[in-house]
Coordinates of N, CA and C in Angstrom, one line a residue:
X1 N 61.2 147.9 79.7 CA 60.6 148.7 80.2 C 60.3 150.3 80.2
X2 N 59.4 151.0 80.6 CA 59.1 152.3 80.6 C 58.7 152.8 81.9
X3 N 59.6 154.2 82.2 CA 59.9 155.0 83.3 C 59.0 155.9 83.1
X4 N 57.6 156.4 83.8 CA 57.6 158.0 83.4 C 57.7 158.6 85.0
X5 N 58.1 157.6 86.4 CA 57.8 159.0 86.7 C 59.9 158.1 87.8
X6 N 60.0 159.2 88.7 CA 61.5 158.7 89.6 C 61.2 157.8 90.9
X7 N 59.9 157.9 91.5 CA 59.6 157.3 92.7 C 59.1 155.9 92.4
X8 N 58.3 155.7 91.3 CA 58.4 154.2 91.6 C 56.6 154.0 91.6
X9 N 56.2 155.3 91.6 CA 54.3 155.3 92.3 C 53.8 154.8 91.0
X10 N 52.3 154.0 91.0 CA 52.0 153.2 90.1 C 51.6 154.9 89.6
X11 N 51.3 154.4 87.7 CA 51.6 155.4 86.5 C 51.0 154.0 85.6
X12 N 50.0 154.4 84.4 CA 49.4 154.2 83.8 C 50.5 153.2 82.8
X13 N 51.7 154.2 82.3 CA 52.7 154.6 81.7 C 53.9 153.8 82.6
X14 N 53.7 153.7 83.6 CA 55.4 153.0 84.4 C 55.3 151.6 84.3
X15 N 56.3 150.7 83.7 CA 55.7 149.5 83.9 C 57.8 148.5 83.7
X16 N 58.0 147.5 84.4 CA 58.9 146.8 83.8 C 58.7 145.2 83.8
X17 N 59.9 145.3 83.9 CA 59.8 143.3 84.3 C 61.0 142.9 84.9
X18 N 61.2 141.6 85.3 CA 61.7 140.9 86.3 C 63.5 141.0 86.0
X19 N 63.5 140.8 84.7 CA 64.4 140.4 84.1 C 65.4 141.8 84.0
X20 N 64.4 142.6 83.7 CA 64.8 144.8 83.3 C 65.2 144.3 84.8
X21 N 64.6 143.9 86.0 CA 65.1 144.9 87.0 C 66.5 143.5 87.6
X22 N 66.5 143.2 87.1 CA 67.6 142.1 87.4 C 68.7 142.6 86.8
X23 N 68.7 143.1 85.2 CA 69.6 143.8 84.7 C 70.2 144.9 85.3
X24 N 69.6 145.7 86.0 CA 69.6 147.0 86.2 C 70.6 146.7 87.7
X25 N 69.5 145.7 88.7 CA 70.5 145.2 89.4 C 71.9 144.5 89.4
X26 N 71.8 144.0 88.3 CA 73.7 143.4 88.5 C 74.1 144.8 88.1
X27 N 74.2 145.9 87.1 CA 74.5 146.7 86.5 C 74.7 147.9 87.8
X28 N 73.8 148.0 88.9 CA 74.7 148.7 89.8 C 75.3 148.1 90.6
X29 N 75.3 147.0 90.9 CA 76.7 146.1 91.9 C 77.8 145.9 91.5
X30 N 77.6 146.1 90.1 CA 79.2 146.3 89.5 C 79.2 147.8 89.8
X31 N 78.9 148.4 89.5 CA 79.4 149.4 89.5 C 79.9 150.9 90.6
X32 N 78.5 150.1 91.4 CA 78.6 150.9 92.5 C 78.6 149.8 93.3
X33 N 79.9 149.4 93.9 CA 79.1 147.4 94.9 C 79.4 148.4 96.3
X34 N 79.6 149.3 96.4 CA 79.4 150.0 97.9 C 78.0 150.0 98.3
X35 N 76.9 149.9 97.3 CA 75.6 149.7 98.1 C 75.4 148.5 98.7
X36 N 75.8 147.3 98.6 CA 76.1 146.7 99.4 C 76.0 146.6 100.8
X37 N 77.0 147.5 101.2 CA 77.2 148.0 102.7 C 76.5 148.1 103.4
X38 N 75.2 149.1 102.4 CA 74.0 149.8 102.6 C 72.4 148.1 103.0
X39 N 72.6 147.8 101.7 CA 71.7 146.6 101.2 C 72.0 146.0 102.4
X40 N 72.6 145.0 103.2 CA 72.8 144.2 103.5 C 72.5 144.6 105.5
X41 N 72.5 146.0 105.9 CA 71.9 146.0 107.1 C 70.0 145.6 107.3
X42 N 70.5 145.2 108.9 CA 68.9 144.8 109.1 C 68.3 145.8 109.4
X43 N 68.6 147.0 109.4 CA 68.1 147.9 110.5 C 69.5 149.2 110.2
X44 N 68.1 150.5 110.0 CA 69.8 151.8 110.8 C 68.9 152.6 112.2
X45 N 69.8 152.7 112.8 CA 69.8 154.2 113.5 C 70.2 155.2 113.2
X46 N 68.7 156.7 113.6 CA 69.7 157.6 112.7 C 68.5 158.3 114.4
X47 N 69.4 159.5 114.5 CA 68.2 159.9 115.8 C 67.7 160.0 116.3
X48 N 68.5 159.0 117.3 CA 67.2 158.0 118.3 C 66.2 157.1 117.7
X49 N 65.9 157.0 115.9 CA 65.2 156.5 115.6 C 65.7 155.2 115.0
X50 N 65.2 153.9 114.7 CA 65.5 152.6 114.3 C 64.2 152.6 113.4
X51 N 64.9 152.1 112.1 CA 64.0 151.8 111.2 C 64.9 150.0 110.8
X52 N 63.7 149.3 110.8 CA 64.1 147.9 110.1 C 64.1 147.7 108.9
X53 N 65.1 146.8 108.5 CA 65.4 146.8 107.0 C 63.5 146.2 106.7
X54 N 63.5 146.7 105.2 CA 62.1 146.3 104.4 C 62.1 144.8 104.1
X55 N 63.3 144.5 103.7 CA 63.4 143.3 103.1 C 63.8 141.8 104.2
X56 N 62.6 141.4 104.1 CA 62.0 140.0 104.7 C 63.2 138.8 104.6
X57 N 63.8 138.9 103.4 CA 64.7 138.0 102.7 C 66.5 138.3 103.9
X58 N 66.7 139.2 104.7 CA 67.6 139.5 104.8 C 67.6 138.7 106.2
X59 N 66.2 138.7 106.9 CA 66.1 137.8 107.7 C 66.3 136.1 108.5
X60 N 65.9 136.2 106.6 CA 66.0 134.3 106.8 C 67.2 133.7 106.2
X61 N 68.1 134.2 105.7 CA 69.2 134.3 104.5 C 70.6 134.6 104.9
X62 N 71.3 133.9 105.5 CA 72.7 134.9 106.2 C 73.3 134.8 104.8
X63 N 73.2 134.7 103.4 CA 73.7 134.9 102.1 C 73.6 136.2 101.3
X64 N 72.5 136.7 101.7 CA 71.6 137.3 101.4 C 71.6 138.5 102.1
X65 N 72.5 139.5 101.0 CA 73.0 140.9 101.3 C 72.2 142.2 100.8
X66 N 71.1 141.7 100.0 CA 70.1 142.9 99.6 C 68.6 142.2 98.7
X67 N 68.4 143.4 97.9 CA 69.0 145.0 97.4 C 67.5 145.2 97.7
X68 N 66.5 145.0 97.4 CA 65.0 146.4 97.3 C 63.9 145.3 97.0
X69 N 62.9 146.3 97.9 CA 61.7 145.4 97.6 C 60.8 146.5 97.4
X70 N 59.8 146.5 96.9 CA 58.3 147.3 96.7 C 57.3 146.8 96.9
X71 N 56.1 147.8 97.0 CA 54.8 147.2 97.4 C 53.7 148.1 97.4
X72 N 53.1 148.1 96.1 CA 51.9 148.8 95.7 C 50.6 147.8 95.4
X73 N 49.4 148.1 95.3 CA 48.0 147.8 95.0 C 48.4 146.8 94.0
X74 N 49.0 147.1 92.8 CA 49.2 147.1 91.2 C 50.5 146.2 90.9
X75 N 51.4 146.2 91.9 CA 52.5 145.5 92.0 C 52.6 144.1 92.8
X76 N 51.8 144.3 93.5 CA 52.4 143.2 94.8 C 53.0 143.3 95.4
X77 N 53.3 142.0 96.6 CA 54.5 142.4 97.1 C 56.0 142.0 96.5
X78 N 56.8 143.1 96.4 CA 57.9 142.6 95.5 C 59.5 142.9 95.8
X79 N 60.7 141.6 95.4 CA 61.9 141.4 96.1 C 62.3 141.0 95.1
X80 N 63.8 142.1 95.3 CA 64.4 142.2 94.6 C 66.2 141.6 95.1
X81 N 66.2 140.1 95.4 CA 66.9 140.0 95.9 C 68.6 139.5 95.6
X82 N 69.3 139.4 96.4 CA 70.4 139.1 95.8 C 71.8 138.3 96.5
X83 N 72.5 137.1 96.5 CA 72.7 136.5 97.8 C 73.9 136.3 97.5
X84 N 75.3 136.1 98.1 CA 76.6 135.2 97.2 C 77.1 134.1 98.2
X85 N 77.5 133.3 97.4 CA 77.6 131.7 98.0 C 78.6 131.6 97.8
X86 N 79.8 130.9 98.7 CA 81.2 130.3 98.4 C 81.4 131.1 97.2
X87 N 81.7 132.2 97.2 CA 82.0 133.5 96.3 C 81.0 133.3 95.0
X88 N 80.0 133.0 94.9 CA 79.5 133.6 93.6 C 78.4 134.1 94.5
X89 N 78.0 135.2 93.3 CA 76.6 136.0 93.3 C 75.4 135.3 92.3
X90 N 74.6 136.0 93.0 CA 73.0 135.9 91.9 C 72.5 136.5 92.5
X91 N 71.2 136.5 91.3 CA 70.2 137.6 91.4 C 69.0 136.9 91.7
X92 N 68.0 137.4 92.5 CA 66.5 137.0 92.2 C 65.4 137.6 92.3
X93 N 64.0 137.4 91.1 CA 63.4 139.1 91.4 C 61.8 137.9 90.8
X94 N 61.1 138.6 92.7 CA 59.8 138.2 92.3 C 58.9 139.4 92.5
X95 N 58.1 139.4 90.9 CA 56.9 140.5 91.3 C 55.6 139.5 91.6
X96 N 55.0 140.5 92.0 CA 53.2 140.3 92.1 C 53.5 139.6 93.7
X97 N 53.9 138.9 94.1 CA 54.2 138.1 94.9 C 52.4 139.0 96.1
X98 N 51.9 137.4 96.9 CA 50.7 137.7 97.4 C 50.8 137.9 99.0
X99 N 52.4 137.8 99.6 CA 52.2 138.3 100.2 C 54.0 138.4 100.6
X100 N 54.6 138.8 101.8 CA 55.3 139.1 102.2 C 56.5 137.6 102.1
X101 N 55.9 137.0 103.4 CA 56.2 135.7 103.2 C 56.0 135.0 102.3
X102 N 54.8 134.9 101.0 CA 54.6 134.1 100.2 C 56.0 134.9 98.3
X103 N 56.0 136.1 99.0 CA 57.7 136.3 98.0 C 58.8 136.0 98.6
X104 N 58.9 135.6 99.7 CA 60.0 135.2 100.2 C 60.6 133.6 99.8
X105 N 59.3 133.4 100.2 CA 59.5 131.5 100.0 C 59.9 131.2 98.3
X106 N 59.7 132.2 97.8 CA 59.7 132.1 96.2 C 61.5 132.7 95.5
X107 N 61.6 133.4 96.7 CA 63.2 134.3 96.1 C 64.0 133.4 96.7
X108 N 63.6 132.6 98.2 CA 64.6 131.8 98.5 C 64.4 130.2 97.1
X109 N 63.8 130.3 96.9 CA 63.4 128.7 96.3 C 64.1 129.0 94.6
X110 N 64.5 130.0 94.6 CA 64.7 130.4 92.9 C 66.1 130.9 93.0
X111 N 66.5 131.2 94.5 CA 68.5 131.1 94.6 C 68.6 129.5 94.9
X112 N 67.6 128.8 95.6 CA 68.4 127.2 96.4 C 68.5 127.3 94.6
X113 N 67.8 127.0 93.5 CA 68.0 126.2 92.6 C 69.0 126.6 91.6
X114 N 68.9 128.0 92.0 CA 70.2 129.1 90.9 C 71.2 128.5 91.5
X115 N 71.7 128.2 92.5 CA 72.9 127.8 93.1 C 73.2 126.5 92.7
X116 N 72.5 125.5 92.5 CA 71.7 124.0 92.8 C 72.3 123.0 90.7
X117 N 71.8 124.1 90.4 CA 71.6 124.0 88.7 C 72.0 124.2 87.7
X118 N 72.9 125.5 88.1 CA 73.8 126.2 87.1 C 75.4 126.7 88.2
X119 N 76.2 126.5 87.0 CA 77.6 126.8 87.2 C 78.2 128.2 86.5
X120 N 79.2 128.3 86.5 CA 80.0 129.4 86.2 C 81.2 129.0 85.3
X121 N 81.2 129.4 84.5 CA 82.8 128.7 83.5 C 83.2 129.8 83.1
X122 N 84.8 130.1 83.4 CA 85.8 131.0 82.9 C 85.4 130.6 81.3
X123 N 86.0 131.3 80.3 CA 85.8 131.3 79.0 C 87.1 132.1 78.2
X124 N 86.7 133.7 78.8 CA 88.6 133.9 77.7 C 88.5 134.6 79.1
X125 N 90.1 135.0 78.9 CA 90.7 136.5 80.2 C 90.9 137.7 79.2
X126 N 91.6 138.4 79.6 CA 91.3 139.7 79.2 C 92.3 139.9 78.4
X127 N 92.1 140.3 76.9 CA 93.7 139.7 76.2 C 93.4 138.8 75.1
X128 N 92.4 138.0 75.7 CA 92.6 136.6 74.8 C 92.3 136.8 73.3
X129 N 92.4 136.3 71.9 CA 92.1 136.9 71.1 C 91.4 135.2 70.7
X130 N 89.7 135.6 70.0 CA 88.7 134.7 70.3 C 88.9 134.5 68.7
X131 N 89.0 135.5 67.6 CA 88.6 135.4 66.5 C 89.9 136.4 65.6
X132 N 89.5 136.3 64.1 CA 90.3 136.6 63.0 C 89.2 137.1 62.1
X133 N 89.7 138.0 61.4 CA 89.4 139.0 60.0 C 90.3 138.7 58.6
X134 N 90.0 138.1 57.8 CA 90.2 138.1 57.0 C 90.0 138.7 55.6
X135 N 90.4 140.1 55.6 CA 89.5 140.8 54.3 C 91.3 141.0 54.0
X136 N 91.5 141.0 51.9 CA 92.2 141.0 51.2 C 92.4 142.8 51.6
X137 N 91.8 143.5 51.2 CA 91.5 144.9 51.2 C 92.6 145.7 52.6
X138 N 91.8 144.8 54.0 CA 93.1 145.2 55.3 C 94.5 145.0 55.2
X139 N 95.0 145.7 56.0 CA 96.4 145.1 56.4 C 96.7 145.8 57.8
X140 N 97.3 144.6 58.7 CA 97.9 143.8 58.4 C 96.8 142.4 57.8
X141 N 96.7 141.6 57.1 CA 95.7 140.7 57.2 C 96.6 138.9 57.6
X142 N 95.7 138.2 57.9 CA 94.5 138.2 59.2 C 95.1 139.4 60.2
X143 N 93.4 140.1 60.8 CA 93.5 140.6 61.9 C 93.0 140.3 63.0
X144 N 93.9 140.1 64.0 CA 93.2 139.3 65.1 C 91.9 140.5 65.9
X145 N 90.9 139.6 66.7 CA 90.4 140.6 67.4 C 90.0 139.2 68.8
X146 N 89.7 140.2 69.7 CA 89.5 139.4 71.0 C 88.9 140.3 72.5
X147 N 88.5 140.0 73.1 CA 88.0 140.5 74.3 C 88.5 141.3 75.3
X148 N 87.9 142.1 75.8 CA 89.2 143.6 76.3 C 89.6 143.3 78.0
X149 N 88.2 142.3 78.4 CA 87.4 141.8 80.1 C 87.7 140.1 80.2
X150 N 87.7 139.6 81.0 CA 87.4 138.7 81.0 C 86.6 138.2 80.9
X151 N 85.7 137.0 80.1 CA 84.7 136.3 80.2 C 84.3 135.2 80.8
X152 N 83.0 135.2 81.4 CA 83.0 133.8 81.8 C 81.5 133.7 81.8
X153 N 80.3 132.4 81.9 CA 79.1 132.2 81.2 C 78.4 131.6 82.3
X154 N 77.2 131.6 82.6 CA 76.7 130.8 83.6 C 75.8 129.5 82.7
X155 N 75.5 128.2 82.8 CA 74.8 127.8 82.2 C 74.4 126.7 83.1
X156 N 73.2 126.2 82.8 CA 72.9 124.6 83.5 C 73.9 123.9 83.8
X157 N 74.2 123.0 84.5 CA 75.1 122.4 85.2 C 75.7 120.6 84.1
X158 N 76.2 121.0 83.3 CA 76.5 119.3 82.2 C 76.3 120.0 80.7
X159 N 76.3 121.4 81.3 CA 76.1 121.7 79.2 C 76.8 122.4 79.1
X160 N 78.0 122.8 79.2 CA 79.0 123.7 78.5 C 79.2 123.1 77.5
X161 N 79.9 122.3 77.6 CA 79.9 121.4 76.0 C 78.8 121.5 75.0
X162 N 78.1 122.1 75.6 CA 77.1 122.4 74.3 C 77.2 123.9 73.5
X163 N 77.7 124.2 74.3 CA 78.0 125.8 74.2 C 78.2 126.6 72.5
X164 N 77.0 127.1 71.8 CA 78.0 127.7 70.9 C 78.5 128.8 70.7
X165 N 79.8 129.8 70.1 CA 80.4 130.8 70.2 C 80.1 131.2 68.4
X166 N 79.4 132.1 68.2 CA 79.7 132.7 66.9 C 79.9 134.3 67.4
X167 N 81.3 134.6 66.3 CA 81.9 135.8 66.6 C 80.9 137.0 65.2
X168 N 80.5 137.6 65.7 CA 79.7 138.6 64.4 C 80.4 140.0 64.3
X169 N 81.0 140.2 62.9 CA 82.1 141.5 62.6 C 81.3 142.0 62.1
X170 N 81.0 143.4 62.3 CA 80.4 144.3 61.7 C 80.7 144.8 60.4
X171 N 79.9 144.7 59.2 CA 79.7 144.6 57.7 C 80.9 145.9 57.5
X172 N 80.8 147.3 57.4 CA 80.8 148.3 57.6 C 82.5 148.8 58.1
X173 N 83.7 148.2 57.9 CA 85.0 148.6 59.0 C 85.1 149.8 58.4
X174 N 85.4 150.9 59.4 CA 86.4 152.3 58.8 C 87.5 152.3 59.2
X175 N 88.9 152.5 58.4 CA 89.5 152.5 58.6 C 90.2 153.3 57.8
X176 N 91.3 154.4 58.3 CA 91.9 153.5 59.5 C 91.4 153.3 60.6
X177 N 92.0 152.8 61.7 CA 91.4 151.8 62.7 C 92.4 151.6 63.4
X178 N 92.0 152.4 65.0 CA 93.3 152.3 66.1 C 93.3 150.4 66.7
X179 N 94.2 150.1 67.7 CA 93.9 149.2 68.3 C 93.3 149.6 69.8
X180 N 91.9 148.0 69.7 CA 91.0 148.3 70.6 C 90.0 148.8 70.6
X181 N 89.0 149.2 69.3 CA 88.5 149.4 68.4 C 87.2 148.2 68.0
X182 N 86.6 148.2 68.7 CA 85.1 147.1 68.9 C 84.9 147.4 67.1
X183 N 84.5 146.0 67.1 CA 84.2 145.5 65.5 C 83.2 144.7 65.3
X184 N 82.7 144.3 66.3 CA 81.2 143.1 66.4 C 81.5 142.7 67.3
X185 N 80.6 141.1 68.0 CA 80.8 140.8 69.2 C 80.7 139.2 69.2
X186 N 80.8 139.0 70.2 CA 80.9 137.5 70.1 C 79.5 136.7 71.3
X187 N 78.7 136.1 70.8 CA 77.6 135.9 71.2 C 77.7 134.5 71.1
X188 N 77.4 133.6 72.9 CA 76.9 132.7 73.2 C 75.5 132.4 72.9
X189 N 75.2 131.0 72.6 CA 74.2 130.8 72.1 C 74.2 128.8 72.8
X190 N 72.9 128.7 73.3 CA 72.8 127.2 74.0 C 70.9 126.8 73.5
X191 N 70.9 126.0 72.3 CA 70.2 125.2 72.0 C 69.5 126.5 71.2
X192 N 70.7 127.0 70.1 CA 70.1 128.2 69.5 C 69.3 129.7 70.2
X193 N 69.5 129.3 71.4 CA 69.6 131.0 72.0 C 70.3 131.6 72.7
X194 N 70.6 133.0 72.2 CA 71.5 133.7 72.9 C 71.6 133.9 74.4
X195 N 72.4 133.3 75.2 CA 72.9 133.9 76.3 C 73.8 134.4 76.9
X196 N 74.4 134.9 76.0 CA 74.8 136.0 76.4 C 76.0 137.0 74.7
X197 N 76.6 138.6 75.0 CA 76.9 138.5 74.0 C 78.1 139.4 74.7
X198 N 79.6 140.1 74.1 CA 80.0 140.6 74.6 C 81.3 141.5 73.5
X199 N 81.7 142.4 73.2 CA 82.0 142.9 72.6 C 83.5 142.5 71.9
X200 N 83.8 142.6 70.5 CA 85.3 142.4 70.6 C 86.0 143.5 69.7
X201 N 87.3 143.7 70.0 CA 87.9 144.7 69.8 C 88.8 144.0 68.6
X202 N 89.4 145.5 68.0 CA 90.9 144.6 67.5 C 92.5 144.8 68.2
X203 N 93.0 143.6 67.8 CA 94.2 143.6 68.5 C 95.4 144.3 68.1
X204 N 95.0 145.0 66.9 CA 96.1 145.6 66.3 C 95.5 146.2 65.5
X205 N 96.2 148.0 65.2 CA 95.8 148.9 64.2 C 95.4 148.3 62.9
X206 N 94.6 148.9 62.2 CA 94.4 148.7 60.6 C 94.4 149.6 59.5
X207 N 95.0 148.9 58.9 CA 95.5 150.5 57.7 C 94.3 149.9 56.3
X208 N 94.1 151.0 55.5 CA 94.3 150.1 54.4 C 94.8 149.7 53.2
X209 N 95.0 148.8 52.8 CA 95.8 148.3 52.9 C 96.2 148.9 51.1
X210 N 97.0 148.5 50.5 CA 98.2 149.1 49.2 C 97.4 148.1 47.4
X211 N 96.9 148.1 47.0 CA 96.5 147.4 45.8 C 97.8 146.3 45.7
X212 N 98.7 146.6 45.7 CA 99.9 145.4 45.9 C 99.9 144.7 46.6
X213 N 99.9 145.1 48.3 CA 98.9 144.5 49.1 C 98.3 143.8 49.0
X214 N 97.5 143.9 48.6 CA 95.8 143.3 48.1 C 96.0 142.0 47.3
X215 N 97.2 142.4 46.5 CA 96.9 141.5 45.5 C 97.9 140.4 46.3
X216 N 99.1 140.5 47.2 CA 99.5 139.6 47.5 C 98.9 139.1 48.4
X217 N 97.8 139.5 49.4 CA 96.4 138.7 50.0 C 95.8 138.1 49.6
X218 N 95.4 138.5 48.3 CA 94.6 137.3 47.7 C 95.2 135.7 47.0
X219 N 96.8 136.5 46.7 CA 97.4 134.8 45.7 C 97.2 134.0 47.0
X220 N 98.1 134.5 48.1 CA 98.0 134.1 49.7 C 97.0 133.0 49.9
X221 N 95.7 133.5 49.5 CA 94.2 133.4 50.3 C 93.8 131.4 49.1
X222 N 94.1 131.8 47.8 CA 94.3 130.8 47.6 C 95.5 129.8 47.1
X223 N 96.7 130.0 47.9 CA 97.7 128.7 47.9 C 97.4 127.9 49.1

């Protein structure tokens, strides 16, 4: 994605992808959830003038409550839609549609597909340990690391057991280090492809181990 202006009007140096629009929408909803109270309105009246929402999916699907549309000759009929069904929110983005009807049909198909074939799984709760660092030059040893927030992940139905979890710790840790310092990331993979990554933090303060402590750690590690 590259933004060259603030209004989204056509420009040869302005471009984005459906995935980036979805990521931006997710960030907007998470940081400013009150935006849904605006985007779900089918019309708005001010000073005696009523403006109907430009989002055609609002008028077809009662579970849809946003989010944005766009139309230019270059981009086609674009819909960035979000719905909530049974307490679960999904985002569907269609760019380059041939008409409002065509883009609406495509958005509805994406949402139906997502709700039918994908499920959310809670994986970790905030503060839960996910791994540990074992280095003889650090104290304490081992050092527990965990996640700061609840972690859940969306996967195809029946594939949760195939999910791989890899904790990647930064190679160069600067000590001393306070509790709660980000030291790496937890990566979820399916069929070798990353689905999601979240930061992992220290669950205790870390100090540089003295030479006697280092010797003790090395001896203990070989026993």
